[in-house]
């Protein structure tokens, strides 16, 4: 399957490279990045499952409104578009039941 | 409108809608006047708790009948209001609460509610989501909840099928005449041989149209709902004082209530939450079901609930005015309304109600006088 | 504990920041609250904390943002960052929640400056991961210096289309296509009006020329018909539309192997605070939807409550700043910190500027306004309410069942009951109900309730002891 990812533009200095644990798997990101963006850059587009149809959903608005990016960050449900990446964060894409 | 209806019902909450439905099914031509839309006031925004452990002792026999009706709503109503029948637990965390709970459970048991006192460990067996600090619990297998926001849809369909003339978005402004009744509305006069006042907290101003003074205390109940979360509980949970009601709907949201008070004004119809009391209500909920703390609050809202001086219903004929009736102010009124409204319908239809009504003579400040009706 | 002050300003975008500065300069104690860590709002959003451009290629907006934040730092305004306002109460209690728990502020005056939400009119496939708002793409590009994908489709309407396309393509991405609902002719007439603001015209022209140079295909008078997922990539079907946004019969074409789609159909004013406070509102299609009724200074119909910025109607960042300054001055004047003459003389140039900007922004607003035909065209199976998976067909069925306004529809279908509380779908749902109810006024608007954004219960409850809780007396037996 082709690698569908968001791409960090060249010509910028970014925070230190850090590691996040997503459902047990390790991905790399930069300290201080928006978590939702870091997940897109790692090819993790699907953040939750819609409640009735069970279809995958991903971050849509990136401005705190749509709630499609709500995931468990260190055990607490948070909007990935309003959380900064920190080293060693544990993320769970449990989605909605 | 030149038609003279057999019955005019003012107020399309659960009480008015139920009376209208039963009378129409018995063959009456019924008009239902509702300022807004059917069951959009208290009857559409309440917590839907169908518990006996918060019901007043005097109402237990009625609530038992009503619970059975709710459990079979698709049969008699014809439509679903998402009723879930499940175990109910009323919790005691402190010694004082244990005392209160034990006493109250015994009184309710005498009145027919099958409530048993069980240990905290036993309660956790029934509700694995409970926190560790429960001392004892009242357990009742007859409990459950409805999805109150579906009430309007279900009743609307049933009323239409029963041929009730639904006058929604129609404001009743007074009663001009009583023989027959002429209800003055913003869309013109509505005529009928009989009249039921079922305006929720507004039964006080409505009864004043008939010259009857029946003081109603206005409660502003707050509720909160979480977004959908993975299952955290399977029962309906309350506490001894009655200040918590908690349940998780099959779709995953958790509704948190218990009669915590917001602010509001019956005259303007505006109401809103009091943040500190939302926070305390939520603390109580998380104390009972700790996993709830993981959820997010999606919405908090308020609704108007009526209370009479003795906290018992105002259901029966209006003294001094033949063929005028009132139906409202029933404590845990969502639970009991279909049954109590059925009793009033029996009375209106000239039958002997199968149980006693709650005549309002005891609540009226000045004796009613037909002469005051202009 | 409740922190009291003279003025609370909610939202630290251009409107709120300007308002706070104007009021503070006039001597009021001001608390400015935003859920973001830095002031700037959507347009002047600060880059991620750790992001630095290697070369000095900052765009104009970035420079303005830096200036705005510097001015705020130098001022006496108390900026409360990272706090989510969840409730606004009487005279004006403002409850916030954040990871450190709840905090409460109170002031006799409040300026609502919460900005706008983006509107996306649903089509099949708009819920697929990798499809995002146009505003979202802007945020990725500006704050994170990130392209939404290697190969991107950009669709919708308004000037943001060209801006995003230029950024993606300038940043090394492949813009597979720009799909614009507006026709060439509509653009030409807007350009004519924009010509009064030369620098903006130049900026816009720069984007368009850049796209032409890179041979980015631009489809005018077109829209996305549907998006499908194929072999892990997105496939976008487009087709022609008329001026009302209705599909025109005609060829549709496919754009394959797309990583990401950015699509937005304009902005909707965020009016929850003014609605929660009970202020009067009116429907204004040109300005994006429901807007509070305001006087020229930004006073709502509720004493002590002011509003400014896109939350009062879509007019753009320059207008927002001017409106903010005016509201800040009005609050200071009404509080007695400015005498009437000073208030009038300070307001006059701002009022003139506001009127000038208003004329200009109307041209852009027209491009961004909701096209009714586009909503009428939503297919029955298309999900409208993302949170609750409510489809157009479910909404139509509820209307047939008697749902006469949006709040009744909500009870019938759960549409708007999910975690976003109808903020994403509200405008489109209002339009769908209006198709039957006759007007947006008759269709109504969601009843606003707290919280203004979902709040984790853990944040609300903090740490507490059961025995210390003030429990009201038991209900009667
Ligand atoms: C069991 C249950 C579960 C729920 N779950 C969710 C959920 O998951 N997500 C969610 O978002 N919501 C949920 N809700 C909430 C629900 O949809 C509404 O938020 C709730 O009905 C409150 O309505 P409202 O007042 O906010 O708005 P509306 O429904 O619009 O009600 C407005 C109210 O104001 C009253 N009113 C207006 N003008 C006047 C006047 N002049 N005089 C008197 N009264 C007036 C109307 O009668 C009406 O009751 C749930 C509700 C229930 C009962
Ligand atoms: C937040 C809340 C939670 C609750 N939780 C529970 C619970 O969990 N379990 C339980 O059993 N009970 C509960 N209750 C109580 C229960 O909801 C009420 O007892 C019951 O719904 C009352 O029904 P009603 O028909 O008497 O009044 P309402 O539902 O208030 O209906 C009265 C109707 O009259 C209409 N009206 C008023 N004036 C006019 C006019 N001039 N012209 C035309 N129409 C008019 C109103 O619009 C309204 O629709 C709760 C109540 C609230 C507010
Ligand atoms: S992406 Fe919409 S809330 Fe985060």
mmCIF file with all atom_site columns, C-alpha atoms in Angstrom, chain C residues 5-110:
data_model
loop_
_atom_site.group_PDB
_atom_site.id
_atom_site.type_symbol
_atom_site.label_atom_id
_atom_site.label_alt_id
_atom_site.label_comp_id
_atom_site.label_asym_id
_atom_site.label_entity_id
_atom_site.label_seq_id
_atom_site.pdbx_PDB_ins_code
_atom_site.Cartn_x
_atom_site.Cartn_y
_atom_site.Cartn_z
_atom_site.occupancy
_atom_site.B_iso_or_equiv
_atom_site.pdbx_formal_charge
_atom_site.auth_seq_id
_atom_site.auth_comp_id
_atom_site.auth_asym_id
_atom_site.auth_atom_id
_atom_site.pdbx_PDB_model_num
ATOM 1   C CA . UNK C 1 5   ? -11.932 42.540 36.758 1.00 0.00 ? 5   UNK C CA 1
ATOM 2   C CA . UNK C 1 6   ? -13.432 45.378 34.677 1.00 0.00 ? 6   UNK C CA 1
ATOM 3   C CA . UNK C 1 7   ? -13.623 43.521 31.370 1.00 0.00 ? 7   UNK C CA 1
ATOM 4   C CA . UNK C 1 8   ? -13.340 39.946 30.190 1.00 0.00 ? 8   UNK C CA 1
ATOM 5   C CA . UNK C 1 9   ? -12.526 39.356 26.536 1.00 0.00 ? 9   UNK C CA 1
ATOM 6   C CA . UNK C 1 10  ? -13.062 35.854 25.169 1.00 0.00 ? 10  UNK C CA 1
ATOM 7   C CA . UNK C 1 11  ? -10.924 35.022 22.169 1.00 0.00 ? 11  UNK C CA 1
ATOM 8   C CA . UNK C 1 12  ? -7.477  36.392 21.429 1.00 0.00 ? 12  UNK C CA 1
ATOM 9   C CA . UNK C 1 13  ? -7.649  36.702 17.670 1.00 0.00 ? 13  UNK C CA 1
ATOM 10  C CA . UNK C 1 14  ? -7.381  40.091 15.990 1.00 0.00 ? 14  UNK C CA 1
ATOM 11  C CA . UNK C 1 15  ? -10.789 41.193 17.314 1.00 0.00 ? 15  UNK C CA 1
ATOM 12  C CA . UNK C 1 16  ? -10.257 40.141 20.920 1.00 0.00 ? 16  UNK C CA 1
ATOM 13  C CA . UNK C 1 17  ? -6.667  41.277 21.131 1.00 0.00 ? 17  UNK C CA 1
ATOM 14  C CA . UNK C 1 18  ? -7.468  44.703 19.655 1.00 0.00 ? 18  UNK C CA 1
ATOM 15  C CA . UNK C 1 19  ? -10.432 45.019 21.983 1.00 0.00 ? 19  UNK C CA 1
ATOM 16  C CA . UNK C 1 20  ? -8.365  44.113 25.020 1.00 0.00 ? 20  UNK C CA 1
ATOM 17  C CA . UNK C 1 21  ? -5.625  46.563 24.048 1.00 0.00 ? 21  UNK C CA 1
ATOM 18  C CA . UNK C 1 22  ? -8.039  49.422 23.400 1.00 0.00 ? 22  UNK C CA 1
ATOM 19  C CA . UNK C 1 23  ? -9.829  48.928 26.702 1.00 0.00 ? 23  UNK C CA 1
ATOM 20  C CA . UNK C 1 24  ? -6.614  48.481 28.668 1.00 0.00 ? 24  UNK C CA 1
ATOM 21  C CA . UNK C 1 25  ? -5.111  51.631 27.122 1.00 0.00 ? 25  UNK C CA 1
ATOM 22  C CA . UNK C 1 26  ? -8.184  53.492 28.294 1.00 0.00 ? 26  UNK C CA 1
ATOM 23  C CA . UNK C 1 27  ? -7.502  52.277 31.805 1.00 0.00 ? 27  UNK C CA 1
ATOM 24  C CA . UNK C 1 28  ? -9.725  49.236 32.275 1.00 0.00 ? 28  UNK C CA 1
ATOM 25  C CA . UNK C 1 29  ? -8.486  46.108 33.976 1.00 0.00 ? 29  UNK C CA 1
ATOM 26  C CA . UNK C 1 30  ? -8.724  43.490 31.242 1.00 0.00 ? 30  UNK C CA 1
ATOM 27  C CA . UNK C 1 31  ? -8.519  39.718 31.251 1.00 0.00 ? 31  UNK C CA 1
ATOM 28  C CA . UNK C 1 32  ? -8.159  38.148 27.811 1.00 0.00 ? 32  UNK C CA 1
ATOM 29  C CA . UNK C 1 33  ? -8.852  34.427 27.572 1.00 0.00 ? 33  UNK C CA 1
ATOM 30  C CA . UNK C 1 34  ? -8.034  31.966 24.809 1.00 0.00 ? 34  UNK C CA 1
ATOM 31  C CA . UNK C 1 35  ? -7.770  28.212 24.644 1.00 0.00 ? 35  UNK C CA 1
ATOM 32  C CA . UNK C 1 36  ? -4.645  28.549 22.523 1.00 0.00 ? 36  UNK C CA 1
ATOM 33  C CA . UNK C 1 37  ? -1.294  29.109 24.212 1.00 0.00 ? 37  UNK C CA 1
ATOM 34  C CA . UNK C 1 38  ? -0.555  32.163 22.062 1.00 0.00 ? 38  UNK C CA 1
ATOM 35  C CA . UNK C 1 39  ? -2.644  35.071 20.888 1.00 0.00 ? 39  UNK C CA 1
ATOM 36  C CA . UNK C 1 40  ? -3.312  35.486 17.178 1.00 0.00 ? 40  UNK C CA 1
ATOM 37  C CA . UNK C 1 41  ? -6.454  33.514 16.466 1.00 0.00 ? 41  UNK C CA 1
ATOM 38  C CA . UNK C 1 42  ? -6.869  31.748 13.148 1.00 0.00 ? 42  UNK C CA 1
ATOM 39  C CA . UNK C 1 43  ? -5.203  34.191 10.776 1.00 0.00 ? 43  UNK C CA 1
ATOM 40  C CA . UNK C 1 44  ? -2.306  35.325 12.909 1.00 0.00 ? 44  UNK C CA 1
ATOM 41  C CA . UNK C 1 45  ? -1.853  31.980 14.593 1.00 0.00 ? 45  UNK C CA 1
ATOM 42  C CA . UNK C 1 46  ? 1.556   31.525 16.179 1.00 0.00 ? 46  UNK C CA 1
ATOM 43  C CA . UNK C 1 47  ? 3.779   28.822 14.711 1.00 0.00 ? 47  UNK C CA 1
ATOM 44  C CA . UNK C 1 48  ? 4.366   25.717 16.810 1.00 0.00 ? 48  UNK C CA 1
ATOM 45  C CA . UNK C 1 49  ? 6.561   26.538 19.810 1.00 0.00 ? 49  UNK C CA 1
ATOM 46  C CA . UNK C 1 50  ? 9.577   24.715 18.438 1.00 0.00 ? 50  UNK C CA 1
ATOM 47  C CA . UNK C 1 51  ? 9.242   25.655 14.753 1.00 0.00 ? 51  UNK C CA 1
ATOM 48  C CA . UNK C 1 52  ? 11.654  28.159 13.207 1.00 0.00 ? 52  UNK C CA 1
ATOM 49  C CA . UNK C 1 53  ? 12.088  29.066 9.562  1.00 0.00 ? 53  UNK C CA 1
ATOM 50  C CA . UNK C 1 54  ? 15.749  28.672 8.553  1.00 0.00 ? 54  UNK C CA 1
ATOM 51  C CA . UNK C 1 55  ? 15.526  31.657 6.246  1.00 0.00 ? 55  UNK C CA 1
ATOM 52  C CA . UNK C 1 56  ? 13.532  34.861 6.679  1.00 0.00 ? 56  UNK C CA 1
ATOM 53  C CA . UNK C 1 57  ? 10.586  34.056 4.463  1.00 0.00 ? 57  UNK C CA 1
ATOM 54  C CA . UNK C 1 58  ? 7.822   35.111 6.788  1.00 0.00 ? 58  UNK C CA 1
ATOM 55  C CA . UNK C 1 59  ? 4.601   36.071 5.110  1.00 0.00 ? 59  UNK C CA 1
ATOM 56  C CA . UNK C 1 60  ? 2.664   39.210 5.917  1.00 0.00 ? 60  UNK C CA 1
ATOM 57  C CA . UNK C 1 61  ? 0.255   37.495 8.302  1.00 0.00 ? 61  UNK C CA 1
ATOM 58  C CA . UNK C 1 62  ? 3.139   36.038 10.275 1.00 0.00 ? 62  UNK C CA 1
ATOM 59  C CA . UNK C 1 63  ? 4.641   39.490 10.736 1.00 0.00 ? 63  UNK C CA 1
ATOM 60  C CA . UNK C 1 64  ? 1.334   40.947 11.909 1.00 0.00 ? 64  UNK C CA 1
ATOM 61  C CA . UNK C 1 65  ? 0.993   38.068 14.364 1.00 0.00 ? 65  UNK C CA 1
ATOM 62  C CA . UNK C 1 66  ? 4.402   38.761 15.861 1.00 0.00 ? 66  UNK C CA 1
ATOM 63  C CA . UNK C 1 67  ? 3.499   42.433 16.265 1.00 0.00 ? 67  UNK C CA 1
ATOM 64  C CA . UNK C 1 68  ? 0.176   41.638 17.839 1.00 0.00 ? 68  UNK C CA 1
ATOM 65  C CA . UNK C 1 69  ? 1.727   39.352 20.427 1.00 0.00 ? 69  UNK C CA 1
ATOM 66  C CA . UNK C 1 70  ? 4.453   41.890 21.183 1.00 0.00 ? 70  UNK C CA 1
ATOM 67  C CA . UNK C 1 71  ? 1.863   44.627 21.731 1.00 0.00 ? 71  UNK C CA 1
ATOM 68  C CA . UNK C 1 72  ? -0.038  42.356 24.054 1.00 0.00 ? 72  UNK C CA 1
ATOM 69  C CA . UNK C 1 73  ? 3.109   41.547 26.032 1.00 0.00 ? 73  UNK C CA 1
ATOM 70  C CA . UNK C 1 74  ? 3.841   45.240 26.504 1.00 0.00 ? 74  UNK C CA 1
ATOM 71  C CA . UNK C 1 75  ? 0.301   46.041 27.628 1.00 0.00 ? 75  UNK C CA 1
ATOM 72  C CA . UNK C 1 76  ? -1.400  45.746 31.003 1.00 0.00 ? 76  UNK C CA 1
ATOM 73  C CA . UNK C 1 77  ? -3.787  43.125 29.628 1.00 0.00 ? 77  UNK C CA 1
ATOM 74  C CA . UNK C 1 78  ? -3.738  39.935 31.627 1.00 0.00 ? 78  UNK C CA 1
ATOM 75  C CA . UNK C 1 79  ? -3.627  37.153 29.046 1.00 0.00 ? 79  UNK C CA 1
ATOM 76  C CA . UNK C 1 80  ? -4.975  33.861 30.370 1.00 0.00 ? 80  UNK C CA 1
ATOM 77  C CA . UNK C 1 81  ? -3.755  31.289 27.904 1.00 0.00 ? 81  UNK C CA 1
ATOM 78  C CA . UNK C 1 82  ? -4.707  27.672 27.375 1.00 0.00 ? 82  UNK C CA 1
ATOM 79  C CA . UNK C 1 83  ? -8.073  28.061 29.099 1.00 0.00 ? 83  UNK C CA 1
ATOM 80  C CA . UNK C 1 84  ? -11.245 26.796 27.511 1.00 0.00 ? 84  UNK C CA 1
ATOM 81  C CA . UNK C 1 85  ? -14.294 28.915 28.364 1.00 0.00 ? 85  UNK C CA 1
ATOM 82  C CA . UNK C 1 86  ? -17.074 26.428 28.983 1.00 0.00 ? 86  UNK C CA 1
ATOM 83  C CA . UNK C 1 87  ? -19.773 28.596 30.464 1.00 0.00 ? 87  UNK C CA 1
ATOM 84  C CA . UNK C 1 88  ? -20.847 32.233 30.379 1.00 0.00 ? 88  UNK C CA 1
ATOM 85  C CA . UNK C 1 89  ? -23.273 33.301 33.059 1.00 0.00 ? 89  UNK C CA 1
ATOM 86  C CA . UNK C 1 90  ? -25.104 36.326 34.306 1.00 0.00 ? 90  UNK C CA 1
ATOM 87  C CA . UNK C 1 91  ? -23.162 39.613 34.460 1.00 0.00 ? 91  UNK C CA 1
ATOM 88  C CA . UNK C 1 92  ? -20.598 38.015 33.259 1.00 0.00 ? 92  UNK C CA 1
ATOM 89  C CA . UNK C 1 93  ? -19.355 35.022 35.074 1.00 0.00 ? 93  UNK C CA 1
ATOM 90  C CA . UNK C 1 94  ? -16.900 33.189 32.857 1.00 0.00 ? 94  UNK C CA 1
ATOM 91  C CA . UNK C 1 95  ? -16.032 29.618 33.736 1.00 0.00 ? 95  UNK C CA 1
ATOM 92  C CA . UNK C 1 96  ? -12.970 28.037 32.229 1.00 0.00 ? 96  UNK C CA 1
ATOM 93  C CA . UNK C 1 97  ? -11.429 24.616 32.369 1.00 0.00 ? 97  UNK C CA 1
ATOM 94  C CA . UNK C 1 98  ? -7.932  23.483 31.593 1.00 0.00 ? 98  UNK C CA 1
ATOM 95  C CA . UNK C 1 99  ? -5.603  20.669 32.554 1.00 0.00 ? 99  UNK C CA 1
ATOM 96  C CA . UNK C 1 100 ? -4.884  22.531 35.815 1.00 0.00 ? 100 UNK C CA 1
ATOM 97  C CA . UNK C 1 101 ? -8.574  22.498 36.699 1.00 0.00 ? 101 UNK C CA 1
ATOM 98  C CA . UNK C 1 102 ? -11.341 25.058 36.637 1.00 0.00 ? 102 UNK C CA 1
ATOM 99  C CA . UNK C 1 103 ? -10.996 28.813 37.007 1.00 0.00 ? 103 UNK C CA 1
ATOM 100 C CA . UNK C 1 104 ? -13.643 31.484 37.138 1.00 0.00 ? 104 UNK C CA 1
ATOM 101 C CA . UNK C 1 105 ? -13.530 35.136 36.116 1.00 0.00 ? 105 UNK C CA 1
ATOM 102 C CA . UNK C 1 106 ? -16.145 37.795 36.512 1.00 0.00 ? 106 UNK C CA 1
ATOM 103 C CA . UNK C 1 107 ? -16.603 41.259 35.064 1.00 0.00 ? 107 UNK C CA 1
ATOM 104 C CA . UNK C 1 108 ? -19.488 43.664 34.536 1.00 0.00 ? 108 UNK C CA 1
ATOM 105 C CA . UNK C 1 109 ? -18.558 43.735 30.849 1.00 0.00 ? 109 UNK C CA 1
ATOM 106 C CA . UNK C 1 110 ? -17.664 41.034 28.376 1.00 0.00 ? 110 UNK C CA 1
#
